[in-house]
PDB file of C-alpha atoms in Angstrom:
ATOM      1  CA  UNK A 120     -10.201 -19.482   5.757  1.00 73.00           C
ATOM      2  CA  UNK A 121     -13.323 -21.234   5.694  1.00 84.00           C
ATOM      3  CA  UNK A 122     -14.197 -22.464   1.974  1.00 87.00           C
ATOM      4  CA  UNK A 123     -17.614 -20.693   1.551  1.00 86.00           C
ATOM      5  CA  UNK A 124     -15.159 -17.282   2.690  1.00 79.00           C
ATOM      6  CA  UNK A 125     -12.322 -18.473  -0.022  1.00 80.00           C
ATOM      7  CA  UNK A 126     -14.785 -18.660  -3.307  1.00 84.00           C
ATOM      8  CA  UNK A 127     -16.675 -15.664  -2.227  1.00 78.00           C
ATOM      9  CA  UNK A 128     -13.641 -13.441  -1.953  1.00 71.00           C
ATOM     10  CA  UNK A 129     -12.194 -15.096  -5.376  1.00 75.00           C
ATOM     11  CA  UNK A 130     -14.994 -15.368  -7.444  1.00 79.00           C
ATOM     12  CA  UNK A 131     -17.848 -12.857  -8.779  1.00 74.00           C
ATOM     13  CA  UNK A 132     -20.753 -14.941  -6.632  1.00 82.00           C
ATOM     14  CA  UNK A 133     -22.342 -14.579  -3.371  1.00 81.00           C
ATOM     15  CA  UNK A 134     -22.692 -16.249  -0.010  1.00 79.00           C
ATOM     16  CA  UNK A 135     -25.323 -17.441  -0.748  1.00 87.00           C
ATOM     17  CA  UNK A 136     -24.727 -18.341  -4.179  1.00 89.00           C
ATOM     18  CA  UNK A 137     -21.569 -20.119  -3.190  1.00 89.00           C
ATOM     19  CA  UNK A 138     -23.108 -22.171  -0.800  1.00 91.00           C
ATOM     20  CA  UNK A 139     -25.834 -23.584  -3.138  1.00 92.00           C
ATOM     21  CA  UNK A 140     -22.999 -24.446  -5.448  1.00 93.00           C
ATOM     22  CA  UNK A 141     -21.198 -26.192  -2.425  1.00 92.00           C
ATOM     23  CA  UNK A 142     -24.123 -28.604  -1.360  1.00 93.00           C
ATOM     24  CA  UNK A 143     -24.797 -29.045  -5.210  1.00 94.00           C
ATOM     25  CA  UNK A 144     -22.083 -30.845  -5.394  1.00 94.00           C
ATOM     26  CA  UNK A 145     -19.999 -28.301  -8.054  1.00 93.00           C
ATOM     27  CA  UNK A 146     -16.483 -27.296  -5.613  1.00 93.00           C
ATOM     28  CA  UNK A 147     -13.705 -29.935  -5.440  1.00 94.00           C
ATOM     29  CA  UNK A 148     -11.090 -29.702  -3.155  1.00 93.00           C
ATOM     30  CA  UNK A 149      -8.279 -31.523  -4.735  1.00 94.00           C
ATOM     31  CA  UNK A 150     -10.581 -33.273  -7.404  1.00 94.00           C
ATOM     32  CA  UNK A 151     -12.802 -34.579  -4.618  1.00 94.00           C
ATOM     33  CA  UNK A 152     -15.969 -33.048  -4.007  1.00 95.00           C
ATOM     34  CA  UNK A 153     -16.813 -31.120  -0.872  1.00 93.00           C
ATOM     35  CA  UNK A 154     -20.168 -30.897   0.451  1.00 93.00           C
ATOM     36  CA  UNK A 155     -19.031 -28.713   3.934  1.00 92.00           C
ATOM     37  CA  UNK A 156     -19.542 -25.071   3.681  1.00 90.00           C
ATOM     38  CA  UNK A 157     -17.119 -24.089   6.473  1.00 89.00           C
ATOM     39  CA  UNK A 158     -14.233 -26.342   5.299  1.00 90.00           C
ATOM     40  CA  UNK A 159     -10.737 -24.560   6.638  1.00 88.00           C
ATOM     41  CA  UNK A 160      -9.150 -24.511   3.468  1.00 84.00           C
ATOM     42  CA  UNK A 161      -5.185 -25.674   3.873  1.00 84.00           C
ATOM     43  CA  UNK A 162      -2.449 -23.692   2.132  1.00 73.00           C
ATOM     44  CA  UNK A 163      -2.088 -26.489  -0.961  1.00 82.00           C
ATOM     45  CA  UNK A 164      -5.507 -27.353  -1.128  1.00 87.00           C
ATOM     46  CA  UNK A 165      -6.417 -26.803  -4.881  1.00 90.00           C
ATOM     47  CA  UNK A 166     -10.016 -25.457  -4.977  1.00 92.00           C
ATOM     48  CA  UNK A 167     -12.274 -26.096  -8.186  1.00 92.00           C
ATOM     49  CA  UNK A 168     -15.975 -24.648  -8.662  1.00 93.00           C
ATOM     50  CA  UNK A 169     -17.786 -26.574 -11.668  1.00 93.00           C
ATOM     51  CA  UNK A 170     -14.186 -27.827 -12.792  1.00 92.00           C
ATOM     52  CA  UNK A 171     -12.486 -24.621 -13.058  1.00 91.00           C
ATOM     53  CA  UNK A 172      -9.608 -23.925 -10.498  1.00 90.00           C
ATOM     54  CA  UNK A 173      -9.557 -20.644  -8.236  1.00 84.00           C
ATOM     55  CA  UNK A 174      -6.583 -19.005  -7.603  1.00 76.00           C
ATOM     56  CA  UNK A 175      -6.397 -17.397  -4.068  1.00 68.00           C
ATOM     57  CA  UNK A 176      -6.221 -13.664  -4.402  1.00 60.00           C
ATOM     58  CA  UNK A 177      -5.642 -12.857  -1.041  1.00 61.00           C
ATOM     59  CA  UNK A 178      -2.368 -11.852  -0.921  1.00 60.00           C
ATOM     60  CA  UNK A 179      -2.784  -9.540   1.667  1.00 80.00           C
ATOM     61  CA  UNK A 180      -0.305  -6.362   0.190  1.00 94.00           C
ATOM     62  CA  UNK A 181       0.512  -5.441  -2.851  1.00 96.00           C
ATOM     63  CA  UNK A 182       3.613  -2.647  -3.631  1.00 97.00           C
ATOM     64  CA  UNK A 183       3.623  -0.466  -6.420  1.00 98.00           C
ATOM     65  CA  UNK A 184       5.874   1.661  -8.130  1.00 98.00           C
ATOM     66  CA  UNK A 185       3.951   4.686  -9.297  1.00 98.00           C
ATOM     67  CA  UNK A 186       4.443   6.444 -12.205  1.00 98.00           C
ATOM     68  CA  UNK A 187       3.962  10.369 -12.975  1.00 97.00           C
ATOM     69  CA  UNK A 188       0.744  11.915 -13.711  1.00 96.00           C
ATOM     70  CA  UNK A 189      -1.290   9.205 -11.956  1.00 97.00           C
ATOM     71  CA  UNK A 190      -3.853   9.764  -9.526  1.00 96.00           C
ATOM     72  CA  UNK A 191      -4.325   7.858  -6.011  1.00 96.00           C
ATOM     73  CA  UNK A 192      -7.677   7.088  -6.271  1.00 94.00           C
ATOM     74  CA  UNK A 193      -9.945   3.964  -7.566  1.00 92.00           C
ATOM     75  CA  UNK A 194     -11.407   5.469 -10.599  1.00 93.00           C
ATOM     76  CA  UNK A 195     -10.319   7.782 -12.903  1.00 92.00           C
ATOM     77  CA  UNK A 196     -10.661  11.680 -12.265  1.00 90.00           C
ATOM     78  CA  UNK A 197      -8.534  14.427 -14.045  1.00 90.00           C
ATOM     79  CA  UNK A 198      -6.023  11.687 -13.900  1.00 93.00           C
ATOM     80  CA  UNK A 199      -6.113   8.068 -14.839  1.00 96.00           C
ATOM     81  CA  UNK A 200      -6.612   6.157 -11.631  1.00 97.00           C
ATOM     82  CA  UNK A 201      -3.218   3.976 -10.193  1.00 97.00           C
ATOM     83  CA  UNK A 202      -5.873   0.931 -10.591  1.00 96.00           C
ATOM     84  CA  UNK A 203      -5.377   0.589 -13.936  1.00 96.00           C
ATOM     85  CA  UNK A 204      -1.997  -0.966 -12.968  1.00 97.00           C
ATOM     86  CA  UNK A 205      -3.155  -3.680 -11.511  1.00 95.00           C
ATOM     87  CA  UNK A 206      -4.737  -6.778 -12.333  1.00 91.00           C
ATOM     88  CA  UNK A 207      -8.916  -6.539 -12.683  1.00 89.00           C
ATOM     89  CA  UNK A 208      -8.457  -9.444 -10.089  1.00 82.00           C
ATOM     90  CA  UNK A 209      -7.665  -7.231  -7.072  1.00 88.00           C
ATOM     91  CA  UNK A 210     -10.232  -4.407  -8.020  1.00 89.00           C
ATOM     92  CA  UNK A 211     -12.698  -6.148  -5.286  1.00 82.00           C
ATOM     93  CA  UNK A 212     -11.086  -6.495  -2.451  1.00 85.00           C
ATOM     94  CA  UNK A 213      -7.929  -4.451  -2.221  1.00 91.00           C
ATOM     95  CA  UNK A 214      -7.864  -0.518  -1.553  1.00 95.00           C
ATOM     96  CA  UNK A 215      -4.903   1.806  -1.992  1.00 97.00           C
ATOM     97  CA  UNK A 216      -3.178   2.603   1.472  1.00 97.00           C
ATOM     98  CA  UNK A 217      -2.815   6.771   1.328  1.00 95.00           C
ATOM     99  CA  UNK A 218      -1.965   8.618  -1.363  1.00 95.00           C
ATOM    100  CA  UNK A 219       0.923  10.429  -3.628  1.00 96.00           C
ATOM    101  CA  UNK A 220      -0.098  13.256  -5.536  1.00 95.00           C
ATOM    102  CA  UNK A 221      -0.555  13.006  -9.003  1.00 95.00           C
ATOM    103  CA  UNK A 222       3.076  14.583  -9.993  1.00 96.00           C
ATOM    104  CA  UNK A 223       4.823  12.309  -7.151  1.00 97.00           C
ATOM    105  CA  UNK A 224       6.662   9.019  -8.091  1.00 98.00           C
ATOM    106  CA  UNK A 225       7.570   5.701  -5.686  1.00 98.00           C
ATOM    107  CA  UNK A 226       5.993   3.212  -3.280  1.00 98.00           C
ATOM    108  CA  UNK A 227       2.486   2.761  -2.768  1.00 98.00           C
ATOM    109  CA  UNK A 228       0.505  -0.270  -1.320  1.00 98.00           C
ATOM    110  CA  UNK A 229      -2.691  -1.650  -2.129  1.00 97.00           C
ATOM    111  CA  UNK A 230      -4.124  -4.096   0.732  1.00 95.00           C
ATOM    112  CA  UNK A 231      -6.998  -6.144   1.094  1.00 89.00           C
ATOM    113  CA  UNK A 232      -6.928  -5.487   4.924  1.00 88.00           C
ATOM    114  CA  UNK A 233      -8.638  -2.877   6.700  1.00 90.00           C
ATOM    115  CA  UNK A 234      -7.293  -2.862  10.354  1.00 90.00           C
ATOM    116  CA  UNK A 235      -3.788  -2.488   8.823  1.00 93.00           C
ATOM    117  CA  UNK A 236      -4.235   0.140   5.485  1.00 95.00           C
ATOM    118  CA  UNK A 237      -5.952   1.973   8.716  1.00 94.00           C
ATOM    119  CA  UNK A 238      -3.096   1.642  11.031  1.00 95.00           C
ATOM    120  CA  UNK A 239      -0.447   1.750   8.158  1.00 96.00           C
ATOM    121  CA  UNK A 240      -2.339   5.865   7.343  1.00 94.00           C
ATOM    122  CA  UNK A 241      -2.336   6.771  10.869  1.00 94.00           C
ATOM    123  CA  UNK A 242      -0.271   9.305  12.895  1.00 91.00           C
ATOM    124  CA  UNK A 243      -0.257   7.575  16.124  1.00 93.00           C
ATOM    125  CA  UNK A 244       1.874   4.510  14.675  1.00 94.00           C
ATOM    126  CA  UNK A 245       4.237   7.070  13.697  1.00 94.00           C
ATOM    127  CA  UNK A 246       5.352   5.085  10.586  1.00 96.00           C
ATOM    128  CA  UNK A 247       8.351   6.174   8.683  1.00 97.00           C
ATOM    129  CA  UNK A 248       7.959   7.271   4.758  1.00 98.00           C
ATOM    130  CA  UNK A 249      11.019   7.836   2.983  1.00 98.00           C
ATOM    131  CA  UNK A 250      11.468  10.696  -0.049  1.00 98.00           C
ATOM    132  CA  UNK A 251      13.957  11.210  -3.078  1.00 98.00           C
ATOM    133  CA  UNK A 252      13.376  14.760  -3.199  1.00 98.00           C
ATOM    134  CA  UNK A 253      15.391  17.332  -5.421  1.00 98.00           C
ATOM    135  CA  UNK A 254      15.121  21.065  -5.367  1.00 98.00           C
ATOM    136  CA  UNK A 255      15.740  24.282  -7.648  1.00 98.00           C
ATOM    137  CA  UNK A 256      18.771  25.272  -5.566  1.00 96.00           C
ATOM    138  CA  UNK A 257      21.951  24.564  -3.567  1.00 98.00           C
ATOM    139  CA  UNK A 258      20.846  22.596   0.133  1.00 98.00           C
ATOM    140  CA  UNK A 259      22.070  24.734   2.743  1.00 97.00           C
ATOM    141  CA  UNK A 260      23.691  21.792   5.285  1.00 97.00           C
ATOM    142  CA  UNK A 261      21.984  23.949   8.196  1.00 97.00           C
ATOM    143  CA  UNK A 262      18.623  22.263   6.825  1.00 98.00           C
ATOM    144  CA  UNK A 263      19.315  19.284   8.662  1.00 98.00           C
ATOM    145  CA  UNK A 264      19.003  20.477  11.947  1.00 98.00           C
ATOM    146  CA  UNK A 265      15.899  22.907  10.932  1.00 98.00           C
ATOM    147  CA  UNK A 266      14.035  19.911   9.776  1.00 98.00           C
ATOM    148  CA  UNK A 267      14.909  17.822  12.940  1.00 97.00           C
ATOM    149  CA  UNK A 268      12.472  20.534  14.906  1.00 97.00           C
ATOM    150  CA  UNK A 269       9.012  20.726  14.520  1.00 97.00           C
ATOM    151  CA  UNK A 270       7.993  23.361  11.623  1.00 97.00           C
ATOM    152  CA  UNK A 271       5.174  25.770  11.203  1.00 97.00           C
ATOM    153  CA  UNK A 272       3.732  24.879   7.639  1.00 96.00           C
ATOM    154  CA  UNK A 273       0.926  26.673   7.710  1.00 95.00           C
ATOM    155  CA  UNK A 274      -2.744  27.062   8.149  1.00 92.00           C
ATOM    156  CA  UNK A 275      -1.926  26.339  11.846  1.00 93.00           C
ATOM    157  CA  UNK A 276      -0.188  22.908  11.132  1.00 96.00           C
ATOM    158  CA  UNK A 277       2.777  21.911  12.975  1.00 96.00           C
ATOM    159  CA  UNK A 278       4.659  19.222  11.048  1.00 96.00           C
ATOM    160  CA  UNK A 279       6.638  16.046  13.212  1.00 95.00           C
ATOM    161  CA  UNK A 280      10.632  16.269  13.507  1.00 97.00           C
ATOM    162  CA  UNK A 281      12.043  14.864  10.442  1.00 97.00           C
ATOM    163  CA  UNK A 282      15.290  13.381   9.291  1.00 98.00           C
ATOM    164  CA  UNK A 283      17.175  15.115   5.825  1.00 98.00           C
ATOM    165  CA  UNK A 284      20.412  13.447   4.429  1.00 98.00           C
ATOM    166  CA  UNK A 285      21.895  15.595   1.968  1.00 98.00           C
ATOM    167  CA  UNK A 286      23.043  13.841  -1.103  1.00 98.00           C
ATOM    168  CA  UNK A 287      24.827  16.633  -3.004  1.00 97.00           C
ATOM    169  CA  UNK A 288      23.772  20.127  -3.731  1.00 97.00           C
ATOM    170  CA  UNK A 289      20.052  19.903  -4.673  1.00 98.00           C
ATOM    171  CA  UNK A 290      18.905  16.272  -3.989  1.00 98.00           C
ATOM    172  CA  UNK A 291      18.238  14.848  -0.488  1.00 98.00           C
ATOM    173  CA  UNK A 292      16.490  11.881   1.661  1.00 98.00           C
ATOM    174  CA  UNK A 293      13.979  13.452   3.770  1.00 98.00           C
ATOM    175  CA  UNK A 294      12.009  10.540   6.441  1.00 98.00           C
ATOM    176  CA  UNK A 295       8.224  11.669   8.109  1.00 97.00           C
ATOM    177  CA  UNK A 296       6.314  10.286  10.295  1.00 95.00           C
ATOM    178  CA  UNK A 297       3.106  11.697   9.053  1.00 90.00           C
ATOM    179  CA  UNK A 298       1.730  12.495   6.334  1.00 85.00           C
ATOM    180  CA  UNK A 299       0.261  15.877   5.913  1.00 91.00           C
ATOM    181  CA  UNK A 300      -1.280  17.631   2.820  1.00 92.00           C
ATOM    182  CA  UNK A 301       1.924  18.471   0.644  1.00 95.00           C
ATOM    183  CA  UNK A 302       3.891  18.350   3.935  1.00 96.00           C
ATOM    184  CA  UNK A 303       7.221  17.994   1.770  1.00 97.00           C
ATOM    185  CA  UNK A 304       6.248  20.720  -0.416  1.00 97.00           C
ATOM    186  CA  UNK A 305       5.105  22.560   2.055  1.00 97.00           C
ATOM    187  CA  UNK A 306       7.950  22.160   4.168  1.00 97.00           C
ATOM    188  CA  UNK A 307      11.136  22.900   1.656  1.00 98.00           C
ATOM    189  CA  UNK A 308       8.829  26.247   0.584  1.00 97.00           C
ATOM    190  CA  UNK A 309       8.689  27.569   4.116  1.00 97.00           C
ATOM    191  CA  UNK A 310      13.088  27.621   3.536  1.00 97.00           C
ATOM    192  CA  UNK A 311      12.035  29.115  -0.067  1.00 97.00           C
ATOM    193  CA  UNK A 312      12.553  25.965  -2.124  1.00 98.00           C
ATOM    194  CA  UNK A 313      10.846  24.511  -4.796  1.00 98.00           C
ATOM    195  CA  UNK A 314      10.430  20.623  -4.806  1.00 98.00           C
ATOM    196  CA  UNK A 315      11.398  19.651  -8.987  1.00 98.00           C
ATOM    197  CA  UNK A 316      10.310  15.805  -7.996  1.00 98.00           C
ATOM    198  CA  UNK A 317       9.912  14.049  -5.410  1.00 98.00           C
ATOM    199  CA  UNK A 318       9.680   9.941  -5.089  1.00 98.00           C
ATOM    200  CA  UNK A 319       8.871   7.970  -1.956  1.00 98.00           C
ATOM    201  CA  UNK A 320      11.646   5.194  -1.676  1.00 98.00           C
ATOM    202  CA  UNK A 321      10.502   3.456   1.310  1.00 98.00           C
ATOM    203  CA  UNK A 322       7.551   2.694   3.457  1.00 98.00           C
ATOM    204  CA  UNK A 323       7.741   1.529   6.757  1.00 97.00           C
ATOM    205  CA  UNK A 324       9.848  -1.761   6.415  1.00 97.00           C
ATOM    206  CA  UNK A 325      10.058  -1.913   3.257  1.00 98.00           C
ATOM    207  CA  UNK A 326      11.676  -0.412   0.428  1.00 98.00           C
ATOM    208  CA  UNK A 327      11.146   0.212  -3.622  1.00 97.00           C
ATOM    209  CA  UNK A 328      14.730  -0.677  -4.389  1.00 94.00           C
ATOM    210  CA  UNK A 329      14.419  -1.881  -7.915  1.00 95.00           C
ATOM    211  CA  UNK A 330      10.650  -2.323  -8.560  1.00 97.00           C
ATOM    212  CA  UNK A 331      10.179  -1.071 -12.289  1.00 97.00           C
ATOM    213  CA  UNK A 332       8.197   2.274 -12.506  1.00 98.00           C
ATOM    214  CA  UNK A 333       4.422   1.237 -13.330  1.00 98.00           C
ATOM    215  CA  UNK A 334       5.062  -2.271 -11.892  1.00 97.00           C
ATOM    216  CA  UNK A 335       4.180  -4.356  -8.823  1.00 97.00           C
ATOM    217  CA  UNK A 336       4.544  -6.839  -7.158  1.00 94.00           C
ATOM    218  CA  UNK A 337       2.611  -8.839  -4.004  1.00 91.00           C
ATOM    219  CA  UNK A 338       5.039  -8.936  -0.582  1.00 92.00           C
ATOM    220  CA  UNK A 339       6.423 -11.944   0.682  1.00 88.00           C
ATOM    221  CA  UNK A 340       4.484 -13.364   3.479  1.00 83.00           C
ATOM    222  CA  UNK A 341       8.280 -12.152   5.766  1.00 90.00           C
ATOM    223  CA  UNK A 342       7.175  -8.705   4.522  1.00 93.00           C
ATOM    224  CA  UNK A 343       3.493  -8.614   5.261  1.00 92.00           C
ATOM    225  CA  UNK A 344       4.710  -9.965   8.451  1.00 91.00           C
ATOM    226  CA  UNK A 345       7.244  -7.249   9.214  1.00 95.00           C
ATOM    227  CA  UNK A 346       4.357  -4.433   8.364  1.00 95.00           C
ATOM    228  CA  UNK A 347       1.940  -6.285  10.833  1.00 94.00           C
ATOM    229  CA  UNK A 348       4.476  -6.096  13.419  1.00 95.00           C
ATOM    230  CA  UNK A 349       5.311  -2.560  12.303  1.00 96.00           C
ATOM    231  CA  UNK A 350       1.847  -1.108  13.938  1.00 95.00           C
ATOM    232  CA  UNK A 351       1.320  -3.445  16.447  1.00 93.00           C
ATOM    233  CA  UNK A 352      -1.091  -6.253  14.910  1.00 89.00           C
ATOM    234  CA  UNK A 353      -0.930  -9.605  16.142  1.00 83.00           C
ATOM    235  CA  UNK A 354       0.707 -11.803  13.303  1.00 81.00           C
ATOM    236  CA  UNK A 355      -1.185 -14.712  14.093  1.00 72.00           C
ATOM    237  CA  UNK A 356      -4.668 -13.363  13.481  1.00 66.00           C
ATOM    238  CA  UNK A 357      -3.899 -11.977   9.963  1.00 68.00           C
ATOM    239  CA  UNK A 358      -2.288 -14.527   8.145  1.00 62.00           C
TER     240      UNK A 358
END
């Protein structure tokens, strides 16, 4: 990333503001000062503007664990927003990838890259999304196979085959493909059952496992990696 890119991204100035401070001699890379506005920044320089050392922020995707009775959404509505979890730092840059209704727990991601929060929400790339769900009443095992067809949900929507693994008698896996308005909800009520909660475990490649509920945490460069792969992005232009 060129250096004029790097303190524009990570601080609260401008282009052009940032490249005034450049070429008056206030950014140090490594204590020295650097008069050249495109400098390609290297992954241990240590960047200073008027002494004071800026932490990279572009850590590309961020997972969170989402708590009850937030809403997916940058600012608050009926609901506080899910931004309020996360560090003022990232409120710039990074966007929520999708959504989870406000009663609906599990992973989330917040990304700082458009092509793949894009990609990552899209049908075509046919990405899975993995659900905790339990219900009011016994699961009849013949739900297994009627999930595995397409299903009539309504309002002329045809939902993707998806997979259910029964855990015991009123809590399952279910894994889409898509995501359609309530298309869970929507789908157990069409066999006249009511979804009690419902919590996405995994997304894509990677999984929730044992994030704390209200927490998160920025993906390993091997996992932002595996989700560029995941939709067909070349690796080597995003990192």
């Amino acid at each position: 990333m060129r250096l004029d890119c790097f303190l524009s991204r990570n601080t609260d100035c401008s282009r052009k503001s940032v490249k005034k401070y450049i070429l008056q001699s206030k950014v140090k890379i490594n204590g020295t000062v650097c008069l050249d506005v495109s400098y390609k920044i290297k992954e241990d320089d240590v960047i200073s503007l008027n002494d004071k050392v800026i932490d990279n922020i572009k850590n590309h995707v961020i997972a969170l664990n989402k708590p009850e009775n937030y809403i997916s959404s940058m600012v608050d509505e009926r609901y506080p927003s899910l931004m309020r979890l996360i560090d003022s730092k990232y409120h710039k840059t990074y966007r929520l990838v999708g959504r989870l209704d406000y009663d609906t727990t599990g992973l989330i991601f917040l990304t700082d890259n458009g092509i793949l929060n894009a990609r990552l929400t899209s049908p075509k790339y046919e990405i899975e999304k993995k659900y905790l769900v339990k219900v009011n009443h016994l699961l009849k095992d013949s739900l297994v196979s009627s999930f595995s067809e397409p299903n009539d949900i309504g309002r002329g929507e045809i939902t993707k085959p998806a997979k259910l693994e029964i855990i015991d008698s009123k809590s399952c896996y279910i894994t889409i493909k898509e995501g359609k308005y309530h298309e869970i909800k929507r789908l157990f009520g069409k066999y006249n059952y009511d979804v009690i909660s419902l919590k996405r475990v995994s997304f894509g490649p990677i999984e929730l496992k044992d994030l704390e509920i209200g927490k998160y945490r920025v993906l390993s460069e091997e996992e932002y990696i595996s989700l560029l792969r995941s939709v067909k992005m070349k690796v080597e232009e995003y990192l």
